[in-house]
PDB file of C-alpha atoms in Angstrom:
ATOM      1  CA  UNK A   1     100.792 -37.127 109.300  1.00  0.00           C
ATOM      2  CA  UNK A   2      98.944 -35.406 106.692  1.00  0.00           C
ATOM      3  CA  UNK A   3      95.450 -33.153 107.671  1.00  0.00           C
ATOM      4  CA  UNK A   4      92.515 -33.815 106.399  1.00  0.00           C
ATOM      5  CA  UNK A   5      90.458 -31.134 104.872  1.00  0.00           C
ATOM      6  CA  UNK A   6      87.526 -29.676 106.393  1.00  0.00           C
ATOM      7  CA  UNK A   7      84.061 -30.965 106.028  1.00  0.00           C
ATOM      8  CA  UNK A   8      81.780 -29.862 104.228  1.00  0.00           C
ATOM      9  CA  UNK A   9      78.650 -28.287 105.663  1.00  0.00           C
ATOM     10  CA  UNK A  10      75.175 -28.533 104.342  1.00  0.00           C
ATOM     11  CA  UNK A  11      73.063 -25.612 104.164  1.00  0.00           C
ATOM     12  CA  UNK A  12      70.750 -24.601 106.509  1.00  0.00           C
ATOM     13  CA  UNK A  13      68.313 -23.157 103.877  1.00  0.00           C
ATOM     14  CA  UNK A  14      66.718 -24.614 100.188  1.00  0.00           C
ATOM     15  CA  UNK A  15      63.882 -26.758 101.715  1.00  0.00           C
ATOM     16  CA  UNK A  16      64.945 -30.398 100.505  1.00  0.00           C
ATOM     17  CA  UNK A  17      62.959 -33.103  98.862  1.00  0.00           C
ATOM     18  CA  UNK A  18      59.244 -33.056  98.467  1.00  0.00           C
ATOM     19  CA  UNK A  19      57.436 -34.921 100.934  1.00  0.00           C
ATOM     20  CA  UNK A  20      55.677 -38.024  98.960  1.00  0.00           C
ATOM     21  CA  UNK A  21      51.805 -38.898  98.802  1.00  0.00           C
ATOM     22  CA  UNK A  22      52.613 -41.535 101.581  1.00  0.00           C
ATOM     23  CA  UNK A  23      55.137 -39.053 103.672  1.00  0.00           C
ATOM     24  CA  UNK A  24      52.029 -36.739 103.621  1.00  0.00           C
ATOM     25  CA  UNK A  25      49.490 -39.406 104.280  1.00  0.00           C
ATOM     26  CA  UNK A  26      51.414 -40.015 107.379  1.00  0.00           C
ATOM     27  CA  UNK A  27      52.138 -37.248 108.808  1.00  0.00           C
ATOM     28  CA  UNK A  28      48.767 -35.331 109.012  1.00  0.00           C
ATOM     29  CA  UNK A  29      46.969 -39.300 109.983  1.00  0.00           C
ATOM     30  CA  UNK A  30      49.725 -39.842 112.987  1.00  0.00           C
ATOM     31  CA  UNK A  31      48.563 -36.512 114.227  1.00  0.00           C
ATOM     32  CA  UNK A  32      45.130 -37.142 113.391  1.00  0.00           C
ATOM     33  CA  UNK A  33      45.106 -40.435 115.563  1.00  0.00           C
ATOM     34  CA  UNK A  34      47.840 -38.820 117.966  1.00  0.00           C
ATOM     35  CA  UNK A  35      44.457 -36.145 118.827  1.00  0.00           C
ATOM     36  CA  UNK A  36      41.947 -39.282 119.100  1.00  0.00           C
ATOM     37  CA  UNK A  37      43.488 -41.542 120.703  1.00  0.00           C
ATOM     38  CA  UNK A  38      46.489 -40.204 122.716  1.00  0.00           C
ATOM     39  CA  UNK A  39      47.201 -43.481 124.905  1.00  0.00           C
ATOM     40  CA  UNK A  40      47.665 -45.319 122.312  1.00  0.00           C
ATOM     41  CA  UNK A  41      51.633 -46.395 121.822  1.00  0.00           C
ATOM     42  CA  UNK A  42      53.608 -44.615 118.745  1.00  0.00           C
ATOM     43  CA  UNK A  43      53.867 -48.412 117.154  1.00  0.00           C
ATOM     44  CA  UNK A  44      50.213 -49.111 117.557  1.00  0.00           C
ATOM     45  CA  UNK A  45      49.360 -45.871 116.591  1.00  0.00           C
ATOM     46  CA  UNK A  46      52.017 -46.730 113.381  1.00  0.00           C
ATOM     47  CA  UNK A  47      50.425 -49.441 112.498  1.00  0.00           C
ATOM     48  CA  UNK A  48      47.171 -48.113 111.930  1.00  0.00           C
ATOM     49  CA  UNK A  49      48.345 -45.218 109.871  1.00  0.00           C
ATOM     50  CA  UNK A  50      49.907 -47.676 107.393  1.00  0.00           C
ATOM     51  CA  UNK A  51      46.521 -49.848 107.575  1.00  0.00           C
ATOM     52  CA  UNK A  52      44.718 -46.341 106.783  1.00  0.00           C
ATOM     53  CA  UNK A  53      46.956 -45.904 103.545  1.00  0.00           C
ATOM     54  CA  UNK A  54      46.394 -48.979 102.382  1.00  0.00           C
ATOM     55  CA  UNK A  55      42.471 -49.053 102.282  1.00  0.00           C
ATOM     56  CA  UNK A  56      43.063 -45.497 101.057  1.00  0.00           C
ATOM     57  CA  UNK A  57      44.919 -46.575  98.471  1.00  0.00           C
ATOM     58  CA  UNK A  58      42.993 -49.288  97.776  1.00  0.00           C
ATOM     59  CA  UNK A  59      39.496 -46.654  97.964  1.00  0.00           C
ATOM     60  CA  UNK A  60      41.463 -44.711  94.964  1.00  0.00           C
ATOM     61  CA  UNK A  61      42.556 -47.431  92.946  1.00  0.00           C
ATOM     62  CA  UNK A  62      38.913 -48.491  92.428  1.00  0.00           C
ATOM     63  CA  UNK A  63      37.164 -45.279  91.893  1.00  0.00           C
TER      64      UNK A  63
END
């Protein structure tokens, strides 16, 4: 039997990809509606975050 060579690790440190304009979008509305509204479910509150994006997307495209 032969051995298999060890795995690679990744490093801990160099930051990784940029978050996109949606990525950010998300992130700072989920916490947003997360302080408003903090019975709401995660997939409810999901769902309204992406419904945000797109009339906020849709605000930008026309101005």
């Amino acid at each position: 039997m032969t051995e298999k060579p060890p795995r690679k690790t990744k490093s801990s440190g160099g930051g990784g990809k940029k978050l996109s304009a949606f990525n950010k979008f998300m992130q700072s509305e989920m916490a947003r509606l997360k302080e408003t509204e903090p019975n709401m479910p995660h997939q409810e509150r999901f769902k309204l975050a992406a419904t945000n994006w797109k009339s906020a997307k849709e605000k930008s495209a026309t101005t």
